[in-house]
XYZ file of C-alpha atoms in Angstrom:
411
model
C 22.196 -40.894 -28.535
C 21.240 -43.728 -26.168
C 22.966 -41.933 -23.294
C 21.017 -38.724 -24.013
C 17.729 -40.654 -23.856
C 18.929 -42.275 -20.626
C 19.777 -38.859 -19.166
C 16.284 -37.566 -19.989
C 14.660 -40.633 -18.385
C 16.758 -40.266 -15.222
C 15.973 -36.541 -15.058
C 12.252 -37.291 -15.367
C 12.618 -39.867 -12.593
C 14.203 -37.259 -10.328
C 11.414 -34.822 -11.230
C 8.879 -37.512 -10.289
C 10.354 -37.910 -6.800
C 10.721 -34.151 -6.217
C 7.219 -33.327 -7.398
C 5.699 -36.234 -5.481
C 7.157 -34.913 -2.245
C 5.293 -31.618 -2.704
C 2.069 -33.360 -3.749
C 2.010 -35.721 -0.760
C 2.941 -33.027 1.759
C 0.027 -30.913 0.453
C -2.424 -33.783 1.007
C -4.337 -34.137 4.269
C -4.950 -37.500 5.917
C -8.611 -36.513 6.291
C -8.782 -36.057 2.533
C -7.367 -39.532 1.910
C -9.924 -41.024 4.328
C -12.706 -39.452 2.272
C -11.195 -40.924 -0.908
C -11.049 -44.328 0.778
C -14.742 -44.209 1.693
C -15.577 -43.210 -1.870
C -13.281 -45.935 -3.256
C -11.317 -43.542 -5.445
C -8.469 -44.769 -7.654
C -5.146 -44.786 -5.771
C -6.790 -43.844 -2.464
C -5.407 -46.846 -0.553
C -1.808 -46.224 -1.645
C -2.077 -42.475 -1.029
C -3.506 -43.039 2.452
C -0.642 -45.429 3.248
C 2.029 -42.835 2.414
C 0.232 -39.935 4.119
C -0.341 -42.079 7.211
C 3.329 -43.143 7.263
C 5.279 -40.031 6.219
C 8.628 -41.567 7.271
C 8.093 -44.369 4.726
C 7.342 -41.800 2.014
C 10.294 -39.587 2.947
C 12.871 -42.383 2.861
C 11.534 -43.666 -0.475
C 11.681 -40.188 -2.041
C 15.146 -39.361 -0.671
C 16.687 -42.683 -1.692
C 15.078 -42.641 -5.131
C 15.855 -38.992 -5.829
C 19.473 -39.251 -4.696
C 20.060 -42.334 -6.836
C 18.573 -40.500 -9.834
C 20.574 -37.291 -9.285
C 23.896 -39.087 -8.674
C 23.375 -41.276 -11.754
C 22.418 -38.280 -13.910
C 25.412 -36.232 -12.717
C 27.847 -39.107 -13.303
C 26.695 -39.782 -16.884
C 26.396 -36.052 -17.664
C 29.943 -35.350 -16.423
C 31.346 -38.359 -18.286
C 29.709 -37.242 -21.557
C 31.013 -33.661 -21.378
C 34.484 -34.310 -19.937
C 37.057 -33.055 -22.371
C 34.447 -30.926 -24.146
C 33.845 -28.361 -21.403
C 35.795 -27.104 -18.424
C 35.000 -29.024 -15.186
C 33.621 -25.875 -13.570
C 31.179 -25.279 -16.446
C 30.130 -28.940 -16.381
C 29.331 -28.608 -12.667
C 27.489 -25.327 -13.258
C 25.440 -26.687 -16.176
C 24.642 -29.912 -14.327
C 23.447 -27.982 -11.250
C 21.327 -25.658 -13.396
C 19.587 -28.524 -15.247
C 18.885 -30.482 -12.046
C 17.675 -27.401 -10.170
C 15.276 -26.244 -12.906
C 13.979 -29.502 -14.384
C 14.221 -31.861 -11.405
C 13.357 -29.512 -8.547
C 11.718 -26.149 -9.258
C 9.442 -27.064 -12.191
C 8.007 -30.346 -10.836
C 7.477 -28.917 -7.348
C 5.790 -25.793 -8.692
C 3.519 -27.732 -11.047
C 2.508 -30.379 -8.512
C 1.967 -27.867 -5.744
C -0.831 -26.408 -7.868
C -2.107 -29.806 -9.075
C -1.515 -31.882 -5.925
C -5.189 -32.688 -5.333
C -5.644 -34.114 -8.829
C -2.241 -35.800 -9.185
C -1.375 -37.345 -5.822
C -3.545 -40.479 -6.198
C -1.977 -41.238 -9.598
C 1.538 -40.717 -8.228
C 0.998 -43.043 -5.270
C 0.956 -46.292 -7.281
C 4.328 -45.820 -9.081
C 5.728 -44.495 -5.777
C 4.721 -47.750 -4.058
C 6.320 -49.761 -6.890
C 9.600 -47.850 -6.457
C 9.339 -48.370 -2.704
C 9.298 -52.159 -3.105
C 12.010 -52.114 -5.807
C 14.345 -50.197 -3.489
C 13.152 -51.917 -0.306
C 16.515 -53.504 0.700
C 18.326 -50.169 0.413
C 15.422 -48.306 2.051
C 15.541 -50.665 5.053
C 19.265 -50.079 5.518
C 18.828 -46.289 5.353
C 15.788 -46.450 7.637
C 17.677 -48.547 10.210
C 20.675 -46.203 10.227
C 18.351 -43.210 10.590
C 16.562 -44.764 13.568
C 19.873 -45.570 15.287
C 21.025 -41.966 14.885
C 17.683 -40.637 16.157
C 17.876 -42.877 19.231
C 21.430 -41.668 19.839
C 20.088 -38.096 19.655
C 17.341 -39.082 22.145
C 14.566 -38.509 19.619
C 11.703 -40.975 19.442
C 11.383 -42.025 15.764
C 7.861 -43.330 16.361
C 6.629 -40.082 17.809
C 4.352 -38.603 15.156
C 2.684 -35.240 15.578
C -0.660 -34.882 13.854
C -1.548 -31.234 13.415
C -5.122 -30.232 12.681
C -4.758 -27.261 10.350
C -6.989 -24.962 8.348
C -6.938 -27.194 5.263
C -8.136 -30.162 7.330
C -10.992 -28.108 8.756
C -12.008 -26.893 5.288
C -12.101 -30.494 4.030
C -14.248 -31.609 6.967
C -16.614 -28.647 6.518
C -16.991 -29.369 2.804
C -17.619 -33.059 3.500
C -19.994 -32.311 6.390
C -21.933 -29.858 4.259
C -22.475 -32.482 1.584
C -23.906 -34.871 4.170
C -26.047 -32.300 5.950
C -23.907 -32.284 9.116
C -22.984 -28.645 8.521
C -25.707 -26.175 7.565
C -25.171 -24.091 4.433
C -25.165 -20.839 6.433
C -22.638 -22.264 8.911
C -20.398 -23.334 6.038
C -20.548 -19.860 4.486
C -19.750 -18.127 7.775
C -16.778 -20.398 8.556
C -15.435 -20.010 5.017
C -15.787 -16.226 5.220
C -14.116 -16.238 8.636
C -11.092 -17.914 7.072
C -11.140 -15.300 4.315
C -11.400 -12.499 6.881
C -8.198 -13.738 8.524
C -6.417 -13.219 5.185
C -7.914 -9.819 4.364
C -6.318 -6.576 5.480
C -8.284 -3.539 6.620
C -7.218 -1.884 3.349
C -9.372 -4.395 1.429
C -12.444 -3.959 3.652
C -12.505 -0.224 4.349
C -14.525 2.542 2.738
C -11.949 4.390 0.578
C -11.018 8.001 1.315
C -12.829 9.280 -1.785
C -16.117 7.751 -0.587
C -15.945 9.040 2.986
C -18.630 11.405 4.256
C -17.247 13.797 6.885
C -18.175 17.002 8.677
C -15.876 19.907 9.412
C -15.229 21.019 12.968
C -16.214 24.542 11.924
C -19.529 23.492 10.301
C -22.665 24.872 11.906
C -25.274 22.418 13.161
C -27.817 23.060 10.331
C -25.134 22.132 7.792
C -24.262 18.981 9.743
C -27.951 18.025 9.778
C -28.102 18.434 5.994
C -25.068 16.154 5.613
C -26.669 13.513 7.832
C -29.940 13.731 5.893
C -28.083 13.349 2.599
C -25.875 10.370 3.510
C -27.990 8.602 6.160
C -24.957 7.234 8.041
C -24.819 6.726 11.810
C -21.278 8.052 12.363
C -19.201 10.752 10.721
C -15.500 11.598 11.019
C -14.847 15.212 12.009
C -12.086 16.942 10.072
C -10.266 20.199 10.579
C -9.442 21.549 7.155
C -8.801 18.259 5.328
C -9.361 14.520 5.552
C -5.736 14.115 6.603
C -6.513 15.991 9.823
C -9.280 14.052 11.556
C -9.893 15.294 15.084
C -12.711 12.989 16.158
C -16.153 11.722 15.204
C -19.826 12.436 15.852
C -22.886 10.218 16.136
C -25.962 11.249 14.170
C -28.148 10.578 17.218
C -26.217 13.188 19.238
C -27.804 15.874 17.063
C -31.031 15.194 18.976
C -29.383 16.836 21.998
C -29.592 20.203 20.174
C -25.867 20.992 20.412
C -24.660 24.493 19.679
C -21.520 23.328 17.848
C -19.817 20.225 16.506
C -17.214 20.454 19.265
C -19.953 19.936 21.858
C -20.758 16.423 20.562
C -17.226 15.519 19.420
C -16.098 12.015 20.376
C -12.713 10.335 20.303
C -11.915 8.342 17.163
C -9.661 5.307 16.849
C -6.909 5.016 14.209
C -5.614 1.773 12.654
C -3.019 0.963 9.956
C -3.996 -0.339 6.508
C -2.120 -3.581 7.133
C -4.126 -4.715 10.174
C -5.776 -8.118 9.533
C -9.566 -8.012 9.311
C -9.979 -10.628 12.054
C -7.828 -8.516 14.416
C -9.929 -5.465 13.593
C -13.084 -7.364 14.527
C -11.542 -8.341 17.878
C -10.505 -4.743 18.560
C -14.004 -3.485 17.817
C -15.324 -5.979 20.369
C -12.683 -5.259 23.018
C -12.861 -1.465 22.731
C -16.650 -1.457 22.250
C -16.396 0.823 19.212
C -17.935 0.586 15.747
C -15.727 2.779 13.555
C -12.025 3.398 13.019
C -10.039 5.654 10.708
C -7.553 3.824 8.482
C -4.190 5.537 7.983
C -1.486 4.819 5.428
C 2.250 4.432 6.021
C 2.739 8.212 5.885
C 0.044 8.953 8.452
C -2.472 10.218 5.896
C -6.111 9.149 5.898
C -6.655 6.123 3.660
C -10.312 5.484 4.520
C -12.525 4.285 7.335
C -13.686 0.877 8.480
C -16.809 0.084 10.469
C -18.041 -2.927 12.361
C -20.762 -3.212 9.718
C -18.125 -3.545 6.961
C -16.503 -6.468 8.765
C -19.776 -8.152 9.708
C -20.834 -7.923 6.047
C -17.678 -9.860 5.138
C -18.988 -12.661 7.373
C -22.738 -12.562 6.823
C -23.120 -10.661 3.546
C -24.893 -7.334 3.058
C -26.787 -6.168 6.158
C -29.148 -3.254 6.687
C -28.594 -0.551 9.270
C -31.224 1.672 10.864
C -31.387 3.896 7.780
C -31.525 1.195 5.109
C -34.666 0.588 3.053
C -36.529 -2.660 2.755
C -36.782 -4.143 -0.730
C -38.955 -2.266 -3.256
C -39.483 0.775 -0.982
C -39.310 4.451 -1.836
C -40.849 7.596 -0.419
C -41.556 11.067 -1.742
C -39.739 13.862 0.077
C -41.043 16.672 -2.142
C -43.174 17.019 -5.282
C -41.327 15.186 -8.069
C -38.556 14.011 -5.725
C -38.190 10.598 -4.035
C -35.666 8.754 -1.907
C -35.513 5.119 -3.000
C -33.722 1.888 -2.323
C -31.552 0.889 -5.285
C -33.573 -2.334 -5.191
C -36.847 -0.484 -5.756
C -38.450 -1.774 -8.937
C -38.842 0.618 -11.866
C -42.285 -0.812 -12.628
C -43.509 0.220 -9.143
C -42.067 3.738 -9.426
C -43.565 4.298 -12.866
C -46.967 2.998 -11.792
C -47.288 4.850 -8.483
C -45.672 8.153 -9.527
C -46.828 8.163 -13.145
C -43.200 8.371 -14.214
C -41.571 7.071 -17.387
C -38.254 5.700 -16.195
C -36.767 3.604 -19.029
C -37.017 -0.190 -18.822
C -34.739 -2.844 -20.256
C -32.775 -5.921 -19.186
C -33.056 -4.859 -15.562
C -35.835 -4.437 -13.024
C -34.480 -2.066 -10.386
C -33.159 1.477 -10.097
C -29.715 0.044 -9.353
C -29.871 -1.944 -12.573
C -30.880 1.167 -14.536
C -27.897 3.105 -13.155
C -25.422 0.299 -13.893
C -26.832 -0.083 -17.417
C -25.964 3.559 -18.099
C -22.932 4.050 -15.858
C -21.177 0.647 -16.172
C -19.573 1.008 -12.725
C -20.542 1.673 -9.105
C -21.031 5.450 -8.688
C -19.709 7.121 -5.557
C -22.034 8.695 -2.967
C -23.011 12.169 -4.155
C -22.519 11.357 -7.828
C -25.366 12.438 -10.127
C -26.536 10.687 -13.288
C -29.116 12.141 -15.685
C -31.198 9.486 -17.432
C -34.189 10.148 -19.719
C -35.249 13.343 -17.954
C -34.580 12.101 -14.423
C -31.778 13.321 -12.167
C -30.556 10.395 -10.036
C -28.185 11.132 -7.166
C -26.444 8.283 -5.361
C -26.945 8.856 -1.634
C -25.365 5.699 -0.268
C -23.228 3.012 -1.886
C -20.501 0.544 -1.030
C -17.654 -0.566 -3.241
C -19.826 -3.482 -4.345
C -23.330 -2.095 -4.755
C -25.605 0.952 -4.839
C -27.833 1.199 -1.764
C -29.905 4.407 -1.711
C -30.636 7.003 -4.409
C -32.469 10.295 -4.690
C -34.499 10.728 -7.898
C -35.828 14.035 -9.210
C -38.036 14.482 -12.253
C -36.198 17.239 -14.144
C -39.287 18.459 -16.025
C -41.255 18.902 -12.799
C -41.732 22.374 -11.349
C -38.344 23.277 -9.872
C -38.353 23.433 -6.105
C -35.347 24.628 -4.165
C -34.199 21.772 -1.972
C -31.176 21.588 0.240
C -29.385 18.258 -0.014
């Protein structure tokens, strides 16, 4: 029974050394300097180990190897004669791998920030307890490194993303980094992790014109969606032959082909930061996103990427807050941020009110999700058509009073 307790203690000791290695490696020296200035518990010991990684490494390796060898020796002795030697070796390896390596490293990788300062003090105690053996191992290591013509004192300090994030967070708290600057830098990091697939406008939400469409029909599409650029398809969205600019319609073209422009194609897996660079280098603002089979997955615009950095922005067709305008008797085009109170007062309407103030809030209260462009919702005698929306929010809507005299409108 005493040997079983001893085995558990030794296994926990090995887990301590294995997990500590992960926790210390995940800790930045800049982070420990901040803890030192704030006089946090264990900051001095943590800073010592992070500043001298060779000291930490030798302590962990010596301590962990002593623990594993001791555990394996006692474990084998206890089971000899009970199990076959091969099964003893297999069981011993399994227990050490799971409980002394994988579990502690996984747990402390996630909890390194909270745990490392509390691990540093017992680690320093073990360092001094094993100091004679550590010095012998350290000396032998240095001799071998010199023989291999490697300078043991040469330490490379790499300034990585985590270090920059720590400095930004600290600088923001002291006013050295403006809040907007902090947000932009943080979003820039996020953009480097995002793929075009996560930023793009999905295929189902794309507004496109057909190569065979006549110009009046194209104009109606532009008036309905209020976008600046439109992909041009030939038959289906999987056969995109180019793009048009809404402003080119001012040239009075006779056909879509006359104002057709080349369009750029990109894979779904392209990083968002690379897409931004390509937009800048090629001086373009829109690209078609294709999947692994060559089919159309969606489209991505410069505006989509810029919004990832700066938040929602307005283009030349977007409404200012609270604005709406009548386009026919009983019909208005409105920003989703237009307030219901203003619409009801100025148009003598009776749009329902509740725990929301805007048209967008009214739609979400009834729909419970973001409707796609072109989708129509009937609410309390009003026909609301979503004209423009992103994956995250409704932007522009068209509202028609259903009880008003019916007027034939082309949308």
